[in-house]
Amino acid sequence: MKLAVNGRMDAEHLAFARQLGVTDVVNGVPDCDLSRGYYDFHDLSLQKARIEEAGLSWSVLEGVPPEWCDKIKLGLPGRDEQIDNWCRTLENMGAVGIPVLGYFFSLRNVGGNYGLRTSKSTPSRGGAVVTRFDYEQIRGARQDYWYPPVPRDMERSDEDMWSNVAYFLEAVIPAAEQAGVRMSLHPDDPPISPIAGIARVFRSHEALARLVDLVPSDCNGLGFCQGTISEMPGDVLEAIRYFGSRDKINYVHFRFVSGPVPAFSETFIDQGHVDPMASLLAYEEAGVDCPMIDDHVPRLATDPEGRHNTSRAYALGYMKALLDNVGRYREGVA
């Protein structure tokens, strides 16, 4: 596995990552003209050069702006134009040499990153701040959850969403194959349904297995968010082995939570209900060798609002120690 970082791609953050022993970048979304509807060759090339000049490799572009794909997800008029633009992004990624595109099929929450949460101020160890989700607080609500906005009376069933997913993948996977880019779905976070009338189908291990079989291809895989997948019912380690042995894990969010839905909190890497070293051993057993990032780290007292560098340094250091010692654990030395 390769130690990777996401977040801002400014010089300070890239230097921070390199100094901690990081080798790869996940995310790296470039500044661009959102009205264009796709990532162009020029913007991707400049961003790749910036990352490489910092001594890192751009392994995964994770994130397509929500206004570029909302019609795809909801099956609305205009989705074919968005799909055409998605294919242009894939073509440009292939030309630049970015091998993986991470994407979501859930709608974008108005709250931004860290998924849809019911609290972003929950106290954790020593007063560190984490996020929390409790489905009972929003069950049946029909409020303004989504960006771009969705009419309050709009509904989409599981069948609707699966139909939209199939339509999308059948159109874009051939373009991904031609470009040599591996499409990688991030599961729905939180993995529970419905929310504000919209079904969230990627909420179980079985649904993720259905996805990768829907359009069989080496370019149809997963961004394996271990945090989200451990929010689902089921054995996370078995999921790692199942998808990893089938070469469907293209990158990993190494994130930990208190337990599965309907309610959970984010945790420090050493506090979740899944063992970190057992997780790495499962990835190794399945033959997974891909970038792995810290994710949704707590905010510490030393970190100002919007910055998590101290907490990230803790998580990345912990991850590096795990990676350095996974072989010893496998042999029973440690």
mmCIF file of C-alpha atoms in Angstrom:
data_model
loop_
_atom_site.group_PDB
_atom_site.id
_atom_site.type_symbol
_atom_site.label_atom_id
_atom_site.label_comp_id
_atom_site.label_asym_id
_atom_site.label_seq_id
_atom_site.Cartn_x
_atom_site.Cartn_y
_atom_site.Cartn_z
ATOM 1 C CA MET A 1 0.000 0.000 0.000
ATOM 2 C CA LYS A 2 1.102 3.573 -0.686
ATOM 3 C CA LEU A 3 0.743 6.378 1.842
ATOM 4 C CA ALA A 4 -1.276 9.169 0.232
ATOM 5 C CA VAL A 5 -2.826 12.522 1.087
ATOM 6 C CA ASN A 6 -5.828 14.518 -0.059
ATOM 7 C CA GLY A 7 -6.984 18.059 0.669
ATOM 8 C CA ARG A 8 -5.561 21.352 -0.551
ATOM 9 C CA MET A 9 -2.917 21.171 -3.245
ATOM 10 C CA ASP A 10 -1.042 24.362 -2.351
ATOM 11 C CA ALA A 11 2.733 24.322 -1.841
ATOM 12 C CA GLU A 12 2.478 24.254 1.953
ATOM 13 C CA HIS A 13 0.207 21.219 2.027
ATOM 14 C CA LEU A 14 2.230 19.307 -0.546
ATOM 15 C CA ALA A 15 5.436 20.001 1.419
ATOM 16 C CA PHE A 16 3.695 18.901 4.631
ATOM 17 C CA ALA A 17 2.728 15.616 2.977
ATOM 18 C CA ARG A 18 6.162 14.946 1.513
ATOM 19 C CA GLN A 19 7.874 15.654 4.834
ATOM 20 C CA LEU A 20 5.688 13.034 6.527
ATOM 21 C CA GLY A 21 6.719 10.337 4.053
ATOM 22 C CA VAL A 22 3.675 10.519 1.787
ATOM 23 C CA THR A 23 4.276 9.397 -1.801
ATOM 24 C CA ASP A 24 0.911 9.805 -3.544
ATOM 25 C CA VAL A 25 -1.959 12.252 -3.944
ATOM 26 C CA VAL A 26 -5.650 11.337 -3.950
ATOM 27 C CA ASN A 27 -8.134 14.059 -4.919
ATOM 28 C CA GLY A 28 -6.024 16.915 -6.285
ATOM 29 C CA VAL A 29 -9.040 18.522 -7.985
ATOM 30 C CA PRO A 30 -7.688 21.463 -10.013
ATOM 31 C CA ASP A 31 -9.078 24.973 -10.092
ATOM 32 C CA CYS A 32 -11.110 25.217 -13.256
ATOM 33 C CA ASP A 33 -13.969 26.913 -15.065
ATOM 34 C CA LEU A 34 -17.051 25.147 -13.689
ATOM 35 C CA SER A 35 -19.154 26.332 -16.613
ATOM 36 C CA ARG A 36 -17.119 24.075 -18.926
ATOM 37 C CA GLY A 37 -18.587 20.910 -17.449
ATOM 38 C CA TYR A 38 -15.420 18.780 -17.594
ATOM 39 C CA TYR A 39 -11.743 18.811 -16.607
ATOM 40 C CA ASP A 40 -9.657 19.944 -19.542
ATOM 41 C CA PHE A 41 -6.190 18.778 -20.517
ATOM 42 C CA HIS A 42 -4.516 22.080 -19.653
ATOM 43 C CA ASP A 43 -5.821 22.301 -16.050
ATOM 44 C CA LEU A 44 -5.020 18.651 -15.381
ATOM 45 C CA SER A 45 -1.509 19.011 -16.810
ATOM 46 C CA LEU A 46 -0.719 22.029 -14.658
ATOM 47 C CA GLN A 47 -1.981 20.316 -11.523
ATOM 48 C CA LYS A 48 -0.021 17.151 -12.267
ATOM 49 C CA ALA A 49 3.161 19.179 -12.767
ATOM 50 C CA ARG A 50 2.594 21.008 -9.436
ATOM 51 C CA ILE A 51 2.193 17.698 -7.605
ATOM 52 C CA GLU A 52 5.193 16.066 -9.261
ATOM 53 C CA GLU A 53 7.408 19.089 -8.620
ATOM 54 C CA ALA A 54 6.663 18.542 -4.921
ATOM 55 C CA GLY A 55 8.011 14.984 -5.231
ATOM 56 C CA LEU A 56 4.621 13.225 -5.218
ATOM 57 C CA SER A 57 2.605 11.137 -7.688
ATOM 58 C CA TRP A 58 -0.967 12.025 -8.660
ATOM 59 C CA SER A 59 -2.618 8.609 -8.430
ATOM 60 C CA VAL A 60 -6.321 9.452 -8.100
ATOM 61 C CA LEU A 61 -8.504 12.368 -9.145
ATOM 62 C CA GLU A 62 -11.395 12.123 -6.701
ATOM 63 C CA GLY A 63 -14.384 14.347 -7.133
ATOM 64 C CA VAL A 64 -16.520 15.612 -9.986
ATOM 65 C CA PRO A 65 -18.319 18.906 -9.228
ATOM 66 C CA PRO A 66 -21.951 18.186 -8.280
ATOM 67 C CA GLU A 67 -23.338 20.515 -10.938
ATOM 68 C CA TRP A 68 -21.573 18.392 -13.585
ATOM 69 C CA CYS A 69 -23.413 15.181 -12.668
ATOM 70 C CA ASP A 70 -26.673 15.927 -10.816
ATOM 71 C CA LYS A 71 -28.802 15.148 -13.873
ATOM 72 C CA ILE A 72 -26.949 11.851 -14.344
ATOM 73 C CA LYS A 73 -27.728 10.770 -10.793
ATOM 74 C CA LEU A 74 -31.378 11.772 -10.867
ATOM 75 C CA GLY A 75 -32.095 10.710 -14.466
ATOM 76 C CA LEU A 76 -33.093 14.229 -15.536
ATOM 77 C CA PRO A 77 -33.121 15.840 -18.989
ATOM 78 C CA GLY A 78 -29.594 16.962 -19.807
ATOM 79 C CA ARG A 79 -27.911 13.851 -18.455
ATOM 80 C CA ASP A 80 -26.611 12.845 -21.886
ATOM 81 C CA GLU A 81 -24.725 16.124 -22.164
ATOM 82 C CA GLN A 82 -23.267 15.558 -18.692
ATOM 83 C CA ILE A 83 -22.262 12.030 -19.697
ATOM 84 C CA ASP A 84 -20.552 13.357 -22.835
ATOM 85 C CA ASN A 85 -18.597 15.781 -20.664
ATOM 86 C CA TRP A 86 -17.732 12.987 -18.224
ATOM 87 C CA CYS A 87 -16.233 11.059 -21.126
ATOM 88 C CA ARG A 88 -14.196 14.136 -22.084
ATOM 89 C CA THR A 89 -12.811 14.230 -18.541
ATOM 90 C CA LEU A 90 -11.832 10.573 -18.864
ATOM 91 C CA GLU A 91 -10.151 11.199 -22.215
ATOM 92 C CA ASN A 92 -8.155 14.119 -20.796
ATOM 93 C CA MET A 93 -7.178 12.174 -17.688
ATOM 94 C CA GLY A 94 -5.857 9.365 -19.842
ATOM 95 C CA ALA A 95 -3.877 11.791 -21.966
ATOM 96 C CA VAL A 96 -2.317 13.420 -18.898
ATOM 97 C CA GLY A 97 -1.644 10.086 -17.188
ATOM 98 C CA ILE A 98 -3.981 10.070 -14.173
ATOM 99 C CA PRO A 99 -5.035 6.441 -13.761
ATOM 100 C CA VAL A 100 -8.055 6.574 -11.414
ATOM 101 C CA LEU A 101 -11.221 8.690 -11.217
ATOM 102 C CA GLY A 102 -13.085 8.557 -7.914
ATOM 103 C CA TYR A 103 -16.759 9.515 -7.948
ATOM 104 C CA PHE A 104 -19.956 9.501 -5.899
ATOM 105 C CA PHE A 105 -23.437 8.537 -7.059
ATOM 106 C CA SER A 106 -25.084 10.007 -3.979
ATOM 107 C CA LEU A 107 -26.155 13.635 -4.169
ATOM 108 C CA ARG A 108 -23.861 16.317 -2.803
ATOM 109 C CA ASN A 109 -24.860 17.449 0.678
ATOM 110 C CA VAL A 110 -25.124 21.219 1.178
ATOM 111 C CA GLY A 111 -22.735 20.847 4.131
ATOM 112 C CA GLY A 112 -19.843 19.907 1.876
ATOM 113 C CA ASN A 113 -17.213 17.327 2.791
ATOM 114 C CA TYR A 114 -17.421 14.667 5.509
ATOM 115 C CA GLY A 115 -20.686 13.357 4.130
ATOM 116 C CA LEU A 116 -24.119 14.113 5.480
ATOM 117 C CA ARG A 117 -23.897 14.475 9.256
ATOM 118 C CA THR A 118 -26.270 15.528 12.016
ATOM 119 C CA SER A 119 -23.429 16.985 14.124
ATOM 120 C CA LYS A 120 -20.026 18.410 13.312
ATOM 121 C CA SER A 121 -19.248 19.404 16.906
ATOM 122 C CA THR A 122 -19.383 16.128 18.870
ATOM 123 C CA PRO A 123 -16.737 15.927 21.642
ATOM 124 C CA SER A 124 -14.302 13.023 21.443
ATOM 125 C CA ARG A 125 -11.130 12.039 23.311
ATOM 126 C CA GLY A 126 -9.748 14.911 25.325
ATOM 127 C CA GLY A 127 -12.217 17.348 23.806
ATOM 128 C CA ALA A 128 -11.245 16.753 20.181
ATOM 129 C CA VAL A 129 -14.162 17.460 17.835
ATOM 130 C CA VAL A 130 -15.623 14.821 15.515
ATOM 131 C CA THR A 131 -18.685 14.452 13.329
ATOM 132 C CA ARG A 132 -21.689 12.283 14.114
ATOM 133 C CA PHE A 133 -24.727 10.914 12.295
ATOM 134 C CA ASP A 134 -28.042 9.812 13.813
ATOM 135 C CA TYR A 135 -30.719 8.787 11.320
ATOM 136 C CA GLU A 136 -33.516 9.315 13.820
ATOM 137 C CA GLN A 137 -32.835 13.061 13.747
ATOM 138 C CA ILE A 138 -33.625 13.310 10.022
ATOM 139 C CA ARG A 139 -35.855 10.323 9.303
ATOM 140 C CA GLY A 140 -38.690 11.489 7.065
ATOM 141 C CA ALA A 141 -37.399 15.064 6.772
ATOM 142 C CA ARG A 142 -37.868 16.829 3.439
ATOM 143 C CA GLN A 143 -35.619 19.828 3.785
ATOM 144 C CA ASP A 144 -32.995 21.505 1.620
ATOM 145 C CA TYR A 145 -30.312 18.831 1.813
ATOM 146 C CA TRP A 146 -28.825 18.860 -1.643
ATOM 147 C CA TYR A 147 -26.611 20.952 -3.905
ATOM 148 C CA PRO A 148 -27.560 21.593 -6.653
ATOM 149 C CA PRO A 149 -31.032 22.029 -5.117
ATOM 150 C CA VAL A 150 -33.640 19.299 -5.545
ATOM 151 C CA PRO A 151 -37.394 20.036 -5.356
ATOM 152 C CA ARG A 152 -38.796 18.999 -1.985
ATOM 153 C CA ASP A 153 -41.409 16.794 -3.612
ATOM 154 C CA MET A 154 -38.916 14.881 -5.783
ATOM 155 C CA GLU A 155 -38.531 11.203 -4.984
ATOM 156 C CA ARG A 156 -36.278 8.505 -6.365
ATOM 157 C CA SER A 157 -36.686 4.833 -5.486
ATOM 158 C CA ASP A 158 -34.028 2.130 -5.387
ATOM 159 C CA GLU A 159 -35.223 0.984 -8.812
ATOM 160 C CA ASP A 160 -34.909 4.522 -10.193
ATOM 161 C CA MET A 161 -31.370 4.912 -8.927
ATOM 162 C CA TRP A 162 -30.219 1.500 -10.164
ATOM 163 C CA SER A 163 -31.641 2.324 -13.589
ATOM 164 C CA ASN A 164 -29.722 5.621 -13.596
ATOM 165 C CA VAL A 165 -26.517 3.889 -12.502
ATOM 166 C CA ALA A 166 -26.804 1.294 -15.285
ATOM 167 C CA TYR A 167 -27.490 3.961 -17.919
ATOM 168 C CA PHE A 168 -24.446 5.918 -16.744
ATOM 169 C CA LEU A 169 -21.984 3.029 -16.517
ATOM 170 C CA GLU A 170 -22.988 1.550 -19.861
ATOM 171 C CA ALA A 171 -22.136 4.915 -21.423
ATOM 172 C CA VAL A 172 -18.917 5.809 -19.608
ATOM 173 C CA ILE A 173 -17.105 2.522 -18.960
ATOM 174 C CA PRO A 174 -16.190 2.079 -22.658
ATOM 175 C CA ALA A 175 -14.711 5.609 -22.596
ATOM 176 C CA ALA A 176 -12.818 4.759 -19.396
ATOM 177 C CA GLU A 177 -11.426 1.612 -21.005
ATOM 178 C CA GLN A 178 -10.272 3.550 -24.050
ATOM 179 C CA ALA A 179 -8.617 6.182 -21.833
ATOM 180 C CA GLY A 180 -7.070 3.637 -19.462
ATOM 181 C CA VAL A 181 -8.744 5.214 -16.430
ATOM 182 C CA ARG A 182 -10.281 3.123 -13.654
ATOM 183 C CA MET A 183 -13.668 4.422 -12.498
ATOM 184 C CA SER A 184 -13.987 4.055 -8.729
ATOM 185 C CA LEU A 185 -17.261 4.544 -6.864
ATOM 186 C CA HIS A 186 -17.280 5.902 -3.307
ATOM 187 C CA PRO A 187 -20.213 4.301 -1.433
ATOM 188 C CA ASP A 188 -23.036 6.403 0.009
ATOM 189 C CA ASP A 189 -22.055 8.055 3.284
ATOM 190 C CA PRO A 190 -24.032 7.567 5.464
ATOM 191 C CA PRO A 191 -25.138 4.196 4.044
ATOM 192 C CA ILE A 192 -28.816 4.460 4.914
ATOM 193 C CA SER A 193 -31.901 5.219 2.845
ATOM 194 C CA PRO A 194 -33.890 7.204 1.963
ATOM 195 C CA ILE A 195 -32.791 10.732 2.851
ATOM 196 C CA ALA A 196 -35.057 13.622 1.853
ATOM 197 C CA GLY A 197 -36.958 11.389 -0.565
ATOM 198 C CA ILE A 198 -33.900 10.184 -2.502
ATOM 199 C CA ALA A 199 -32.843 6.538 -2.289
ATOM 200 C CA ARG A 200 -29.197 5.794 -1.528
ATOM 201 C CA VAL A 201 -28.519 2.426 -3.096
ATOM 202 C CA PHE A 202 -24.826 2.021 -2.291
ATOM 203 C CA ARG A 203 -25.499 1.225 1.338
ATOM 204 C CA SER A 204 -24.437 -2.427 1.635
ATOM 205 C CA HIS A 205 -21.660 -4.802 0.667
ATOM 206 C CA GLU A 206 -24.139 -6.594 -1.601
ATOM 207 C CA ALA A 207 -24.927 -3.361 -3.459
ATOM 208 C CA LEU A 208 -21.223 -2.712 -4.099
ATOM 209 C CA ALA A 209 -20.864 -6.258 -5.459
ATOM 210 C CA ARG A 210 -23.837 -5.612 -7.744
ATOM 211 C CA LEU A 211 -22.213 -2.405 -8.977
ATOM 212 C CA VAL A 212 -18.936 -3.974 -10.063
ATOM 213 C CA ASP A 213 -20.822 -6.772 -11.824
ATOM 214 C CA LEU A 214 -23.286 -4.409 -13.519
ATOM 215 C CA VAL A 215 -20.851 -3.544 -16.319
ATOM 216 C CA PRO A 216 -17.987 -6.049 -16.044
ATOM 217 C CA SER A 217 -14.688 -4.278 -16.680
ATOM 218 C CA ASP A 218 -11.294 -3.693 -15.121
ATOM 219 C CA CYS A 219 -12.320 -0.010 -15.223
ATOM 220 C CA ASN A 220 -15.416 -0.507 -13.035
ATOM 221 C CA GLY A 221 -14.266 -0.604 -9.421
ATOM 222 C CA LEU A 222 -14.357 1.072 -6.032
ATOM 223 C CA GLY A 223 -12.883 3.869 -4.049
ATOM 224 C CA PHE A 224 -12.914 1.726 -0.919
ATOM 225 C CA CYS A 225 -13.927 4.109 1.857
ATOM 226 C CA GLN A 226 -13.304 1.831 4.801
ATOM 227 C CA GLY A 227 -15.099 4.277 7.082
ATOM 228 C CA THR A 228 -18.302 4.203 5.047
ATOM 229 C CA ILE A 229 -18.131 0.447 4.524
ATOM 230 C CA SER A 230 -17.665 -0.095 8.270
ATOM 231 C CA GLU A 231 -20.794 2.045 8.802
ATOM 232 C CA MET A 232 -22.669 -0.713 6.934
ATOM 233 C CA PRO A 233 -23.821 -3.968 8.514
ATOM 234 C CA GLY A 234 -21.428 -6.809 7.778
ATOM 235 C CA ASP A 235 -17.804 -7.852 8.210
ATOM 236 C CA VAL A 236 -15.467 -5.159 6.891
ATOM 237 C CA LEU A 237 -12.500 -7.510 6.689
ATOM 238 C CA GLU A 238 -14.493 -9.925 4.544
ATOM 239 C CA ALA A 239 -15.441 -7.026 2.253
ATOM 240 C CA ILE A 240 -11.763 -6.119 1.900
ATOM 241 C CA ARG A 241 -10.913 -9.696 0.972
ATOM 242 C CA TYR A 242 -13.852 -10.050 -1.426
ATOM 243 C CA PHE A 243 -13.312 -6.858 -3.433
ATOM 244 C CA GLY A 244 -9.529 -6.851 -3.068
ATOM 245 C CA SER A 245 -9.107 -10.372 -4.414
ATOM 246 C CA ARG A 246 -11.162 -9.315 -7.458
ATOM 247 C CA ASP A 247 -8.912 -6.293 -8.090
ATOM 248 C CA LYS A 248 -11.796 -3.871 -7.478
ATOM 249 C CA ILE A 249 -10.147 -1.679 -4.815
ATOM 250 C CA ASN A 250 -8.386 1.211 -6.538
ATOM 251 C CA TYR A 251 -7.697 3.376 -3.481
ATOM 252 C CA VAL A 252 -8.590 3.387 0.212
ATOM 253 C CA HIS A 253 -9.976 5.931 2.683
ATOM 254 C CA PHE A 254 -8.472 4.578 5.913
ATOM 255 C CA ARG A 255 -11.179 5.926 8.219
ATOM 256 C CA PHE A 256 -12.667 4.628 11.454
ATOM 257 C CA VAL A 257 -16.038 5.058 13.158
ATOM 258 C CA SER A 258 -17.754 3.916 16.349
ATOM 259 C CA GLY A 259 -20.063 1.409 14.660
ATOM 260 C CA PRO A 260 -22.678 0.874 11.944
ATOM 261 C CA VAL A 261 -25.794 2.872 11.098
ATOM 262 C CA PRO A 262 -28.311 4.062 12.172
ATOM 263 C CA ALA A 263 -26.003 6.111 14.448
ATOM 264 C CA PHE A 264 -22.234 6.508 14.603
ATOM 265 C CA SER A 265 -19.446 8.959 15.351
ATOM 266 C CA GLU A 266 -16.114 9.435 13.613
ATOM 267 C CA THR A 267 -13.135 8.342 15.742
ATOM 268 C CA PHE A 268 -9.389 8.584 15.958
ATOM 269 C CA ILE A 269 -7.669 5.883 13.948
ATOM 270 C CA ASP A 270 -7.027 3.875 17.142
ATOM 271 C CA GLN A 271 -10.588 4.069 18.532
ATOM 272 C CA GLY A 272 -12.892 2.612 15.872
ATOM 273 C CA HIS A 273 -14.736 -0.690 16.012
ATOM 274 C CA VAL A 274 -12.460 -2.172 13.295
ATOM 275 C CA ASP A 275 -8.843 -3.057 14.048
ATOM 276 C CA PRO A 276 -6.382 -1.046 11.871
ATOM 277 C CA MET A 277 -3.681 -3.709 11.673
ATOM 278 C CA ALA A 278 -6.199 -6.459 10.939
ATOM 279 C CA SER A 279 -7.454 -4.244 8.119
ATOM 280 C CA LEU A 280 -3.995 -3.884 6.581
ATOM 281 C CA LEU A 281 -3.388 -7.605 6.879
ATOM 282 C CA ALA A 282 -6.656 -8.207 5.002
ATOM 283 C CA TYR A 283 -5.597 -5.821 2.213
ATOM 284 C CA GLU A 284 -2.253 -7.595 1.940
ATOM 285 C CA GLU A 285 -3.909 -11.026 1.952
ATOM 286 C CA ALA A 286 -6.157 -9.899 -0.915
ATOM 287 C CA GLY A 287 -3.219 -8.555 -2.928
ATOM 288 C CA VAL A 288 -4.284 -4.901 -2.719
ATOM 289 C CA ASP A 289 -1.526 -2.381 -3.485
ATOM 290 C CA CYS A 290 -2.993 1.078 -3.913
ATOM 291 C CA PRO A 291 -2.916 4.573 -2.394
ATOM 292 C CA MET A 292 -4.340 4.929 1.104
ATOM 293 C CA ILE A 293 -5.300 8.255 2.691
ATOM 294 C CA ASP A 294 -6.244 9.402 6.155
ATOM 295 C CA ASP A 295 -9.847 10.587 6.184
ATOM 296 C CA HIS A 296 -12.256 12.611 8.343
ATOM 297 C CA VAL A 297 -9.715 13.086 11.109
ATOM 298 C CA PRO A 298 -10.847 14.747 14.358
ATOM 299 C CA ARG A 299 -10.159 18.447 14.875
ATOM 300 C CA LEU A 300 -7.678 18.980 17.698
ATOM 301 C CA ALA A 301 -7.327 21.968 20.003
ATOM 302 C CA THR A 302 -4.169 22.982 18.117
ATOM 303 C CA ASP A 303 -5.938 22.973 14.747
ATOM 304 C CA PRO A 304 -7.844 26.104 13.691
ATOM 305 C CA GLU A 305 -11.253 25.802 12.052
ATOM 306 C CA GLY A 306 -10.913 24.254 8.598
ATOM 307 C CA ARG A 307 -7.379 22.950 9.196
ATOM 308 C CA HIS A 308 -6.481 19.520 10.542
ATOM 309 C CA ASN A 309 -2.720 19.347 10.060
ATOM 310 C CA THR A 310 -1.849 18.197 13.589
ATOM 311 C CA SER A 311 -4.519 15.520 13.520
ATOM 312 C CA ARG A 312 -3.496 14.523 10.003
ATOM 313 C CA ALA A 313 0.126 14.192 11.078
ATOM 314 C CA TYR A 314 -1.010 11.862 13.871
ATOM 315 C CA ALA A 315 -3.094 9.740 11.484
ATOM 316 C CA LEU A 316 -0.456 9.600 8.744
ATOM 317 C CA GLY A 317 2.257 8.716 11.261
ATOM 318 C CA TYR A 318 0.065 5.954 12.653
ATOM 319 C CA MET A 319 -0.611 4.660 9.145
ATOM 320 C CA LYS A 320 3.078 4.750 8.219
ATOM 321 C CA ALA A 321 3.958 2.753 11.324
ATOM 322 C CA LEU A 322 1.293 0.188 10.450
ATOM 323 C CA LEU A 323 2.574 -0.087 6.883
ATOM 324 C CA ASP A 324 6.179 -0.422 8.067
ATOM 325 C CA ASN A 325 5.252 -3.256 10.417
ATOM 326 C CA VAL A 326 2.511 -5.182 8.617
ATOM 327 C CA GLY A 327 5.031 -7.772 7.423
ATOM 328 C CA ARG A 328 6.260 -8.395 10.978
ATOM 329 C CA TYR A 329 2.690 -8.884 12.184
ATOM 330 C CA ARG A 330 2.020 -11.306 9.340
ATOM 331 C CA GLU A 331 5.035 -13.373 10.388
ATOM 332 C CA GLY A 332 4.070 -13.165 14.054
ATOM 333 C CA VAL A 333 7.203 -11.215 15.013
ATOM 334 C CA ALA A 334 5.516 -8.102 16.449
#
